[in-house]
Amino acid sequence: MIKAETNTAFFPFNIISLLTQVLPGAGDSIKRSLESILSYSKDVACVQQALKAFMSKGITSVSPLFYSPDQAIKDTSVNTSQGLYGSRWRLIPQQGKRCQLGAVHTWVVENTNHKIS
C-alpha cells in the first residue's frame, strides 16, 4: 500500500516498456510468465516495434536498467534494449545501499533535466 505522503508514481507505459525490454533475455519460465502477464504472443517483435514507433511520435521515456554484478545479463537483452529503446544497462555500485541509491538518484535527476530531484 502506498501512503499518501510518499512520492511515488507508476506509469503503465514505462512498466510495459521495461518488462518488454527484459523479455528477450529472460529464462523460459520467466519469459512465459511475462508473456502471459502482458498478454503477448510468442512473437514479441511486433510489440517491440509498436513501442518503438510510439516513442518516435514524440513520447519521451527514459527507462534505465540497473543491475548488480552478481546478475548475469544476456546479450540479447542488452542489444534489444539499446537497439529498440536506446536504453543502456547500468551497473549498480557495490559500495553499500547509500551509494547504490545515490547512483540511481543522480541518474534520475540528470535524465529528467532536474525536473525530478
PDB file of C-alpha atoms in Angstrom:
ATOM      1  CA  MET A   1       0.000   0.000   0.000  1.00  0.00           C
ATOM      2  CA  ILE A   2       1.342   3.442  -0.935  1.00  0.00           C
ATOM      3  CA  LYS A   3       0.928   6.114   1.713  1.00  0.00           C
ATOM      4  CA  ALA A   4      -0.413   9.500   0.630  1.00  0.00           C
ATOM      5  CA  GLU A   5       2.742  11.330   1.704  1.00  0.00           C
ATOM      6  CA  THR A   6       5.094   9.238  -0.417  1.00  0.00           C
ATOM      7  CA  ASN A   7       6.473  10.470  -3.713  1.00  0.00           C
ATOM      8  CA  THR A   8       5.759   7.510  -5.972  1.00  0.00           C
ATOM      9  CA  ALA A   9       4.280   7.395  -9.444  1.00  0.00           C
ATOM     10  CA  PHE A  10       3.558   4.462 -11.732  1.00  0.00           C
ATOM     11  CA  PHE A  11       3.298   4.935 -15.463  1.00  0.00           C
ATOM     12  CA  PRO A  12       1.812   1.948 -17.323  1.00  0.00           C
ATOM     13  CA  PHE A  13       3.822   2.710 -20.476  1.00  0.00           C
ATOM     14  CA  ASN A  14       7.103   2.628 -18.547  1.00  0.00           C
ATOM     15  CA  ILE A  15       6.204  -0.623 -16.818  1.00  0.00           C
ATOM     16  CA  ILE A  16       5.255  -2.291 -20.114  1.00  0.00           C
ATOM     17  CA  SER A  17       8.356  -0.871 -21.795  1.00  0.00           C
ATOM     18  CA  LEU A  18      10.633  -2.156 -19.037  1.00  0.00           C
ATOM     19  CA  LEU A  19       9.126  -5.639 -18.993  1.00  0.00           C
ATOM     20  CA  THR A  20       9.307  -5.798 -22.797  1.00  0.00           C
ATOM     21  CA  GLN A  21      12.995  -4.855 -22.656  1.00  0.00           C
ATOM     22  CA  VAL A  22      13.908  -7.675 -20.274  1.00  0.00           C
ATOM     23  CA  LEU A  23      11.766 -10.254 -22.078  1.00  0.00           C
ATOM     24  CA  PRO A  24      14.352 -11.302 -24.727  1.00  0.00           C
ATOM     25  CA  GLY A  25      16.912 -12.277 -22.094  1.00  0.00           C
ATOM     26  CA  ALA A  26      14.506 -13.926 -19.658  1.00  0.00           C
ATOM     27  CA  GLY A  27      14.721 -17.635 -18.949  1.00  0.00           C
ATOM     28  CA  ASP A  28      11.981 -19.885 -20.306  1.00  0.00           C
ATOM     29  CA  SER A  29       9.667 -19.903 -17.274  1.00  0.00           C
ATOM     30  CA  ILE A  30      10.047 -16.166 -16.592  1.00  0.00           C
ATOM     31  CA  LYS A  31       9.587 -15.414 -20.290  1.00  0.00           C
ATOM     32  CA  ARG A  32       6.345 -17.417 -20.387  1.00  0.00           C
ATOM     33  CA  SER A  33       5.132 -15.657 -17.234  1.00  0.00           C
ATOM     34  CA  LEU A  34       5.908 -12.207 -18.632  1.00  0.00           C
ATOM     35  CA  GLU A  35       4.245 -13.041 -21.953  1.00  0.00           C
ATOM     36  CA  SER A  36       1.168 -14.196 -20.058  1.00  0.00           C
ATOM     37  CA  ILE A  37       1.057 -11.150 -17.752  1.00  0.00           C
ATOM     38  CA  LEU A  38       1.494  -8.789 -20.696  1.00  0.00           C
ATOM     39  CA  SER A  39      -0.848 -10.842 -22.946  1.00  0.00           C
ATOM     40  CA  TYR A  40       1.887 -11.129 -25.588  1.00  0.00           C
ATOM     41  CA  SER A  41       2.046 -13.822 -28.202  1.00  0.00           C
ATOM     42  CA  LYS A  42       5.236 -15.798 -28.738  1.00  0.00           C
ATOM     43  CA  ASP A  43       6.295 -13.230 -31.363  1.00  0.00           C
ATOM     44  CA  VAL A  44       7.050 -10.195 -29.219  1.00  0.00           C
ATOM     45  CA  ALA A  45       8.903  -8.413 -32.054  1.00  0.00           C
ATOM     46  CA  CYS A  46       5.695  -6.762 -33.264  1.00  0.00           C
ATOM     47  CA  VAL A  47       5.080  -5.343 -29.776  1.00  0.00           C
ATOM     48  CA  GLN A  48       8.657  -4.080 -29.569  1.00  0.00           C
ATOM     49  CA  GLN A  49       8.295  -2.353 -32.931  1.00  0.00           C
ATOM     50  CA  ALA A  50       4.966  -0.814 -31.869  1.00  0.00           C
ATOM     51  CA  LEU A  51       6.545   0.569 -28.692  1.00  0.00           C
ATOM     52  CA  LYS A  52       9.433   1.986 -30.703  1.00  0.00           C
ATOM     53  CA  ALA A  53       7.006   3.610 -33.167  1.00  0.00           C
ATOM     54  CA  PHE A  54       5.010   5.070 -30.285  1.00  0.00           C
ATOM     55  CA  MET A  55       8.161   6.599 -28.816  1.00  0.00           C
ATOM     56  CA  SER A  56       9.149   8.042 -32.209  1.00  0.00           C
ATOM     57  CA  LYS A  57       5.978  10.166 -32.167  1.00  0.00           C
ATOM     58  CA  GLY A  58       7.440  12.485 -29.543  1.00  0.00           C
ATOM     59  CA  ILE A  59       6.791  10.461 -26.399  1.00  0.00           C
ATOM     60  CA  THR A  60       9.872  10.530 -24.226  1.00  0.00           C
ATOM     61  CA  SER A  61      10.511   7.617 -21.950  1.00  0.00           C
ATOM     62  CA  VAL A  62      13.714   7.094 -20.056  1.00  0.00           C
ATOM     63  CA  SER A  63      13.976   3.591 -18.676  1.00  0.00           C
ATOM     64  CA  PRO A  64      17.332   2.664 -17.223  1.00  0.00           C
ATOM     65  CA  LEU A  65      18.025  -0.917 -16.390  1.00  0.00           C
ATOM     66  CA  PHE A  66      20.187  -1.170 -13.269  1.00  0.00           C
ATOM     67  CA  TYR A  67      21.770  -4.454 -12.281  1.00  0.00           C
ATOM     68  CA  SER A  68      24.237  -5.791  -9.750  1.00  0.00           C
ATOM     69  CA  PRO A  69      27.496  -7.510 -10.735  1.00  0.00           C
ATOM     70  CA  ASP A  70      26.240 -10.872  -9.477  1.00  0.00           C
ATOM     71  CA  GLN A  71      23.492 -10.909 -12.114  1.00  0.00           C
ATOM     72  CA  ALA A  72      24.176 -12.470 -15.494  1.00  0.00           C
ATOM     73  CA  ILE A  73      22.783 -10.268 -18.259  1.00  0.00           C
ATOM     74  CA  LYS A  74      22.221 -11.883 -21.657  1.00  0.00           C
ATOM     75  CA  ASP A  75      23.493 -10.123 -24.772  1.00  0.00           C
ATOM     76  CA  THR A  76      20.019 -10.387 -26.317  1.00  0.00           C
ATOM     77  CA  SER A  77      18.596  -8.210 -23.524  1.00  0.00           C
ATOM     78  CA  VAL A  78      21.371  -5.639 -23.840  1.00  0.00           C
ATOM     79  CA  ASN A  79      21.088  -5.485 -27.635  1.00  0.00           C
ATOM     80  CA  THR A  80      17.281  -5.267 -27.646  1.00  0.00           C
ATOM     81  CA  SER A  81      17.234  -2.519 -25.023  1.00  0.00           C
ATOM     82  CA  GLN A  82      19.828  -0.466 -26.808  1.00  0.00           C
ATOM     83  CA  GLY A  83      18.562  -1.076 -30.356  1.00  0.00           C
ATOM     84  CA  LEU A  84      14.857  -0.545 -29.794  1.00  0.00           C
ATOM     85  CA  TYR A  85      14.748   1.872 -26.896  1.00  0.00           C
ATOM     86  CA  GLY A  86      18.179   3.482 -26.692  1.00  0.00           C
ATOM     87  CA  SER A  87      18.412   2.159 -23.120  1.00  0.00           C
ATOM     88  CA  ARG A  88      21.648   1.036 -21.593  1.00  0.00           C
ATOM     89  CA  TRP A  89      22.146  -1.384 -18.752  1.00  0.00           C
ATOM     90  CA  ARG A  90      23.879   0.281 -15.805  1.00  0.00           C
ATOM     91  CA  LEU A  91      25.891  -1.469 -13.146  1.00  0.00           C
ATOM     92  CA  ILE A  92      24.898  -0.583  -9.594  1.00  0.00           C
ATOM     93  CA  PRO A  93      27.939   0.151  -7.398  1.00  0.00           C
ATOM     94  CA  GLN A  94      28.534  -2.347  -4.613  1.00  0.00           C
ATOM     95  CA  GLN A  95      29.835   0.120  -2.015  1.00  0.00           C
ATOM     96  CA  GLY A  96      26.642  -0.057   0.052  1.00  0.00           C
ATOM     97  CA  LYS A  97      22.983   0.816  -0.097  1.00  0.00           C
ATOM     98  CA  ARG A  98      23.529   4.598   0.199  1.00  0.00           C
ATOM     99  CA  CYS A  99      25.927   4.556  -2.736  1.00  0.00           C
ATOM    100  CA  GLN A 100      23.509   2.465  -4.790  1.00  0.00           C
ATOM    101  CA  LEU A 101      20.599   4.797  -4.078  1.00  0.00           C
ATOM    102  CA  GLY A 102      22.846   7.772  -4.813  1.00  0.00           C
ATOM    103  CA  ALA A 103      23.770   6.362  -8.225  1.00  0.00           C
ATOM    104  CA  VAL A 104      20.107   5.834  -9.151  1.00  0.00           C
ATOM    105  CA  HIS A 105      19.133   9.246  -7.765  1.00  0.00           C
ATOM    106  CA  THR A 106      21.871  11.021  -9.743  1.00  0.00           C
ATOM    107  CA  TRP A 107      20.779   9.255 -12.925  1.00  0.00           C
ATOM    108  CA  VAL A 108      17.130  10.267 -12.389  1.00  0.00           C
ATOM    109  CA  VAL A 109      17.992  13.917 -11.705  1.00  0.00           C
ATOM    110  CA  GLU A 110      20.244  14.168 -14.769  1.00  0.00           C
ATOM    111  CA  ASN A 111      17.891  12.349 -17.147  1.00  0.00           C
ATOM    112  CA  THR A 112      14.798  14.326 -16.201  1.00  0.00           C
ATOM    113  CA  ASN A 113      16.566  17.660 -16.703  1.00  0.00           C
ATOM    114  CA  HIS A 114      16.360  18.211 -12.938  1.00  0.00           C
ATOM    115  CA  LYS A 115      12.539  18.077 -13.015  1.00  0.00           C
ATOM    116  CA  ILE A 116      12.639  15.173 -10.581  1.00  0.00           C
ATOM    117  CA  SER A 117      15.043  15.786  -7.746  1.00  0.00           C
TER     118      SER A 117
END
